Short mmCIF file of C-alpha atoms in Angstrom, two decimals:
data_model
loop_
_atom_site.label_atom_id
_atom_site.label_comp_id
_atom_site.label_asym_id
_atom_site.label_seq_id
_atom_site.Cartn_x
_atom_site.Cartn_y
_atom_site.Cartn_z
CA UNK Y 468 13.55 -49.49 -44.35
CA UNK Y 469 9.84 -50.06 -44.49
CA UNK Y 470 9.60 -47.04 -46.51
CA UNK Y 471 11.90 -47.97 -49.09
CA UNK Y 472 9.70 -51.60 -49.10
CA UNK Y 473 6.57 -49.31 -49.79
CA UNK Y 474 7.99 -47.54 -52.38
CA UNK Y 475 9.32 -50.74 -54.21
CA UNK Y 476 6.31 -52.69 -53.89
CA UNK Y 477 4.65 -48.78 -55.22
CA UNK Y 478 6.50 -49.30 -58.37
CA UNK Y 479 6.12 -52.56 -58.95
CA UNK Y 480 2.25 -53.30 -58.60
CA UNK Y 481 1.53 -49.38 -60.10
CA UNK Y 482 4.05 -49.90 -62.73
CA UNK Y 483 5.37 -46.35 -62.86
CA UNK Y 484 7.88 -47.08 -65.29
CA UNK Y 485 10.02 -43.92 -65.86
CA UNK Y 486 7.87 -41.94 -64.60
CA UNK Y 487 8.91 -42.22 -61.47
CA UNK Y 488 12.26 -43.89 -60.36
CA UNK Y 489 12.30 -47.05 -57.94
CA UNK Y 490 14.66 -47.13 -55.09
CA UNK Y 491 16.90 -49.09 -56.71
CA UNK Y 492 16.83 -47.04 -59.84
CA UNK Y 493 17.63 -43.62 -57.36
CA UNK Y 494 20.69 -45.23 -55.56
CA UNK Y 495 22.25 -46.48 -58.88
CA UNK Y 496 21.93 -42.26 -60.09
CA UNK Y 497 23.19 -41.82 -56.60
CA UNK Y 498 26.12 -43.91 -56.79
CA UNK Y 499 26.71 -42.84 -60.79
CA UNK Y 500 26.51 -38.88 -59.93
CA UNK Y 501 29.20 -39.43 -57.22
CA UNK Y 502 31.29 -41.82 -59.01
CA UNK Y 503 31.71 -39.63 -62.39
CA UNK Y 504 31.56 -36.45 -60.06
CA UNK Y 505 28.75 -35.01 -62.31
CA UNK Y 506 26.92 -34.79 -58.39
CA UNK Y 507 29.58 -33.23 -56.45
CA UNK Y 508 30.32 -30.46 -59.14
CA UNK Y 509 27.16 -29.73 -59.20
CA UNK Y 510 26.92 -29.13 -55.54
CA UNK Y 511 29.70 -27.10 -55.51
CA UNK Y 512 29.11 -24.43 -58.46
CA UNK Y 513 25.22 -24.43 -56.39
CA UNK Y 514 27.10 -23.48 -53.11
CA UNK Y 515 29.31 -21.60 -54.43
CA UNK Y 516 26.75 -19.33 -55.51
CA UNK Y 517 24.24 -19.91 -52.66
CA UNK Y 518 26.98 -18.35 -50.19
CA UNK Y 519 27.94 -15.48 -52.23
CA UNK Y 520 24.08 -14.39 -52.54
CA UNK Y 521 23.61 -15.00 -48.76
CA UNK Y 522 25.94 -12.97 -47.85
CA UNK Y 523 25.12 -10.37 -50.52
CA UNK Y 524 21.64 -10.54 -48.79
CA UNK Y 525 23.02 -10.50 -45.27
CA UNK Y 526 24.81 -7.45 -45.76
CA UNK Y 527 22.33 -5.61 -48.04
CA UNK Y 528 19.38 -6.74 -45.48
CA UNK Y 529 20.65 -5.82 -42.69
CA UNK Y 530 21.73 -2.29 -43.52
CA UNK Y 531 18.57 -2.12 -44.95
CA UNK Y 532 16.71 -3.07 -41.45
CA UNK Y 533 18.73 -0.38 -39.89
CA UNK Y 534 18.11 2.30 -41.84
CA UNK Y 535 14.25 1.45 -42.08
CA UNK Y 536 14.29 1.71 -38.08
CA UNK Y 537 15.96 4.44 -37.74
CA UNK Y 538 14.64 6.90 -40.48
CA UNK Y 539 10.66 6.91 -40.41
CA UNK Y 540 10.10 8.59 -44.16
CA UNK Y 541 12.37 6.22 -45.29
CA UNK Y 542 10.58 3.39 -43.88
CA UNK Y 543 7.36 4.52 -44.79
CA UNK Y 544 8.31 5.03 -48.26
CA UNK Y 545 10.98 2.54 -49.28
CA UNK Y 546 9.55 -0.05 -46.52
CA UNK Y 547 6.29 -0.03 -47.99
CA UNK Y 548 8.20 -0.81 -51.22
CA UNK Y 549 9.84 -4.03 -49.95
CA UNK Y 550 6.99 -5.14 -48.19
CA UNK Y 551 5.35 -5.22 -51.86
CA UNK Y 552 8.29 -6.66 -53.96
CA UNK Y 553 8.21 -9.61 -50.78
CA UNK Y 554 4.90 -10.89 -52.41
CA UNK Y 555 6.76 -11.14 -55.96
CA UNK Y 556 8.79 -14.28 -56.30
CA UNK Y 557 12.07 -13.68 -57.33
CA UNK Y 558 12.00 -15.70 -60.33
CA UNK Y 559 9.77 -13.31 -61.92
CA UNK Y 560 13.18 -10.99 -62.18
CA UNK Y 561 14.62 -13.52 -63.89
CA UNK Y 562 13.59 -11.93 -67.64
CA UNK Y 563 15.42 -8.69 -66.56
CA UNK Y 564 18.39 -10.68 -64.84
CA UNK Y 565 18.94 -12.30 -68.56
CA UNK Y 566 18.50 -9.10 -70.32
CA UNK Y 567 20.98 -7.07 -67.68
CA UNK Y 568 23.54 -9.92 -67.55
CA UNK Y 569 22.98 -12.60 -69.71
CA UNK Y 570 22.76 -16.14 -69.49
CA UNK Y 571 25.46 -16.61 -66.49
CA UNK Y 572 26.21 -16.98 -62.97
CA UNK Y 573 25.64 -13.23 -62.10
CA UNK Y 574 21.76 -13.36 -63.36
CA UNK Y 575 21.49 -16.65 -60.94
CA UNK Y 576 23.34 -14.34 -57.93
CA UNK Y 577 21.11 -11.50 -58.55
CA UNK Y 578 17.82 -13.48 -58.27
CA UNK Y 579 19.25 -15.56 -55.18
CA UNK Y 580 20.63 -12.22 -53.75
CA UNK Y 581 16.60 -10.73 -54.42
CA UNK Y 582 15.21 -13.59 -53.05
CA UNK Y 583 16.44 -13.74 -49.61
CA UNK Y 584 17.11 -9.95 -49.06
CA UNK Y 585 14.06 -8.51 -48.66
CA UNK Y 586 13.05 -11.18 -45.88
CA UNK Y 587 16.25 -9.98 -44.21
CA UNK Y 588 16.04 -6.50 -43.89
CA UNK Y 589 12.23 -7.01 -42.94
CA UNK Y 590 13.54 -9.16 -39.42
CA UNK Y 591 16.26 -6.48 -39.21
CA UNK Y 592 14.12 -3.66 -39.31
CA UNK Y 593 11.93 -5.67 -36.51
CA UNK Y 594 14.86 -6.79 -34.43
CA UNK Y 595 16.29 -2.79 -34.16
CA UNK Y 596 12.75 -1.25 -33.54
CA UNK Y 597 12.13 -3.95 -30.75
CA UNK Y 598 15.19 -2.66 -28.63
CA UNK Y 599 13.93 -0.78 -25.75
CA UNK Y 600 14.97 3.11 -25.77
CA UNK Y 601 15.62 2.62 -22.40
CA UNK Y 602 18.53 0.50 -23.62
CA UNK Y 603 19.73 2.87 -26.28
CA UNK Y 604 20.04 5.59 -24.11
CA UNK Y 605 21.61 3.79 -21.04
CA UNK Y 606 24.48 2.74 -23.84
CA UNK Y 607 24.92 6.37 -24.55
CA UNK Y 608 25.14 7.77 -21.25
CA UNK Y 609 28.11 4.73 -21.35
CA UNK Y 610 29.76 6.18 -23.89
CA UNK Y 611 28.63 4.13 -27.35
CA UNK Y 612 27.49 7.63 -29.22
CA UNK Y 613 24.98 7.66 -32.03
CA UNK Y 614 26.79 6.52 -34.75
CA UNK Y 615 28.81 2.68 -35.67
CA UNK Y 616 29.30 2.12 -32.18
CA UNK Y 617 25.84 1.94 -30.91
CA UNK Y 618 25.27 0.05 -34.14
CA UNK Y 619 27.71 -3.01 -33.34
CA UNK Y 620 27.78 -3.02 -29.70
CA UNK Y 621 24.16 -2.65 -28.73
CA UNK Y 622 21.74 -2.52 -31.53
CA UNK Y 623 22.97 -5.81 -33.39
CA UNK Y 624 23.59 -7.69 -30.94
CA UNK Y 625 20.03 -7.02 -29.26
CA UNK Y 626 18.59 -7.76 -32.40
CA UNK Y 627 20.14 -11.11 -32.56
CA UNK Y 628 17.08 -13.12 -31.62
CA UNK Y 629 14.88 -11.62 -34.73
CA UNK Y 630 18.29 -11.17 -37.07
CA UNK Y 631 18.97 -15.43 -36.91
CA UNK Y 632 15.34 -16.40 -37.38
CA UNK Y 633 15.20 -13.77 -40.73
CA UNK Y 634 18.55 -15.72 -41.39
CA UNK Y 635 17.28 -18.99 -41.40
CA UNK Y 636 13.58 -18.19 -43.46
CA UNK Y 637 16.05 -15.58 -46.15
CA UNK Y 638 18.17 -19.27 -46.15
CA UNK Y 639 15.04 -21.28 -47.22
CA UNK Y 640 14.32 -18.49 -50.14
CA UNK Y 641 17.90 -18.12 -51.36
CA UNK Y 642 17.86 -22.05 -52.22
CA UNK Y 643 14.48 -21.92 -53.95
CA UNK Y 644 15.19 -18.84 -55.92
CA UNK Y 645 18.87 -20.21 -56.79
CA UNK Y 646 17.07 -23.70 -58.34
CA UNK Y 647 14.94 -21.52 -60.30
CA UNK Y 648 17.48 -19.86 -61.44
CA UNK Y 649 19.73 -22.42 -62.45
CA UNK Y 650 16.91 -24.48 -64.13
CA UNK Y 651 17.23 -21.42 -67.07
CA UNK Y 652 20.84 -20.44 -66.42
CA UNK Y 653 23.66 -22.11 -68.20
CA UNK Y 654 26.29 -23.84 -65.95
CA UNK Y 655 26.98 -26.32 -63.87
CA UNK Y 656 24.88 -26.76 -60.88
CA UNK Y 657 22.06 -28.67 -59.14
CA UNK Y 658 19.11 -26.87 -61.22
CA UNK Y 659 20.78 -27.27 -64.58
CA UNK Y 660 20.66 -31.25 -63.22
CA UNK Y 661 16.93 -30.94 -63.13
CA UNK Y 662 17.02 -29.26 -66.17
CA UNK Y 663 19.16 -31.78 -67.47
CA UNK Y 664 17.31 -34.61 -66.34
CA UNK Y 665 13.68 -33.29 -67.42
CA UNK Y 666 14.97 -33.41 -70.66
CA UNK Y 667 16.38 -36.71 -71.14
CA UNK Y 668 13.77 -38.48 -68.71
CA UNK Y 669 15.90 -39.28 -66.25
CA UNK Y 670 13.65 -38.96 -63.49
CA UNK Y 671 16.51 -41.07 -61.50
CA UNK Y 672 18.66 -38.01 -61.38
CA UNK Y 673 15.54 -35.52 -61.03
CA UNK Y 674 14.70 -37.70 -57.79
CA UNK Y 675 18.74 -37.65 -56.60
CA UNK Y 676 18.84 -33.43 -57.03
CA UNK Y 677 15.63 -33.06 -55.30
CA UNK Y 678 16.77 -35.54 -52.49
CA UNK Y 679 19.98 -33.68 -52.21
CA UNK Y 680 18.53 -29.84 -52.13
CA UNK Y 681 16.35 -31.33 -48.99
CA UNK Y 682 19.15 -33.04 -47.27
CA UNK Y 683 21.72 -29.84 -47.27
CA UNK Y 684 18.98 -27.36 -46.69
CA UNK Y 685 17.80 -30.00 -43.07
CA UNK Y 686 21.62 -30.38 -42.31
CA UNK Y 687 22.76 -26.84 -42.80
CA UNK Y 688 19.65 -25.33 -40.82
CA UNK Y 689 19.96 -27.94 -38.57
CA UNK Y 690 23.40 -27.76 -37.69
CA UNK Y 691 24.12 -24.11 -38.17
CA UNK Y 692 21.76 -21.93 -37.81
CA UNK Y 693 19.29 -23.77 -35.32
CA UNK Y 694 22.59 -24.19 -32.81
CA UNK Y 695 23.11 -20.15 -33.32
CA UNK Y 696 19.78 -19.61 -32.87
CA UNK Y 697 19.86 -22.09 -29.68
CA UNK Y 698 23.37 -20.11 -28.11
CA UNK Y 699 21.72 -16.48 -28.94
CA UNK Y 700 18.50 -17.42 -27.26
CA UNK Y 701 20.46 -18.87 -24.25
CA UNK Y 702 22.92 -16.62 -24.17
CA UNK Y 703 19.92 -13.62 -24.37
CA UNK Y 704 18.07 -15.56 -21.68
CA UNK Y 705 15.30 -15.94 -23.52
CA UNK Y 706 14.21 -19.24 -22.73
CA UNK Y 707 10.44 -19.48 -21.01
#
């Protein structure tokens, strides 16, 4: 509450204008986004492509990891490689996104998908390469082979405690890379809102988007990942 006086009594005695929106200004966009639905659709087409990147980048990651830990040339060669394209932000793909596939949701997918993937093969590659041989080989003698088996039963699991915290940091990228996206992509969705808004002034609406990228991106780390994290770590006994 005594923020919300602060910020008031901000735009009143600086006299921001439209510049930026008082609080009264932000809950009428609030209450206007939600009660036309222009808000909620635009959550949902910026979910709905958030989770299929994620779990593009999951999947692509993670095999990645694996095979960087397990083959040396490969990880000295195509390692080095991602460790390079990790300092290039994934909007800078965006140019060839357009020219591959256009102006669409599958140039926003790619860049998302870039964005978080190469953080996730990086904590996959040091989740694997942390297991103790020891380990490895004791699951052998068991009976787990060299192949799939040893893969899902030991080396994934062990790698759990690295494999959620690249999860929740490739979670943080997806979102910013998927913003950027959308603020150039045509569509519905939470960038195209900023875009949207930018354009007409609306810094009401600019304030609402930004408001609710911070909210889902607190909740869902909060409330998903951080509690996996929290049952891996116990569950691992890796509490101090």
């Amino acid at each position: 509450m005594l923020l919300l006086i602060i910020w008031e009594l901000g735009f009143r005695i600086f006299d921001w204008g439209w510049k930026f929106p008082s609080p009264l200004q932000t809950f009428q966009a609030f209450y206007d986004g939600f009660a036309h639905g222009h808000l909620l659709s635009a959550i949902g087409a910026s979910l709905r492509r958030l989770l299929i990147s994620f779990a593009l980048s999951i999947s692509i990651g993670t095999i990645l990891g694996y095979l960087f830990a397990k083959y040396r040339y490969f990880d000295e060669t195509f390692g080095f490689l991602v460790v390079a394209l990790q300092t290039v932000p994934s909007i800078a793909w965006l140019p060839f996104a357009i020219i591959w596939f256009g102006l669409n949701d599958t140039s926003v997918i790619f860049i998302t998908t870039i964005g978080a993937t190469w953080t996730m093969s990086m904590a996959s590659r040091t989740g694997i390469m942390n297991i103790s041989p020891i380990h490895l080989r004791a699951a052998q003698m068991l009976g787990t082979g060299s192949g799939y088996r040893l893969f899902f039963q030991v080396q994934l699991p062990a790698a759990f405690p690295h494999w959620i915290t690249g999860i929740r940091v490739a979670w943080a990228f997806a979102w910013r890379a998927l913003v950027a996206g959308e603020l150039i992509a045509k569509g519905v969705g939470l960038g195209q809102m900023l875009q949207d808004g930018r354009g007409l002034g609306d810094t009401a609406t600019i304030l609402c988007v930004v408001i609710i990228i911070a909210v889902i991106g607190t909740i869902s780390d909060h409330f998903c990942f951080k509690q996996l994290e929290d049952r891996i770590v116990l569950r691992f006994q890796l509490k101090k």
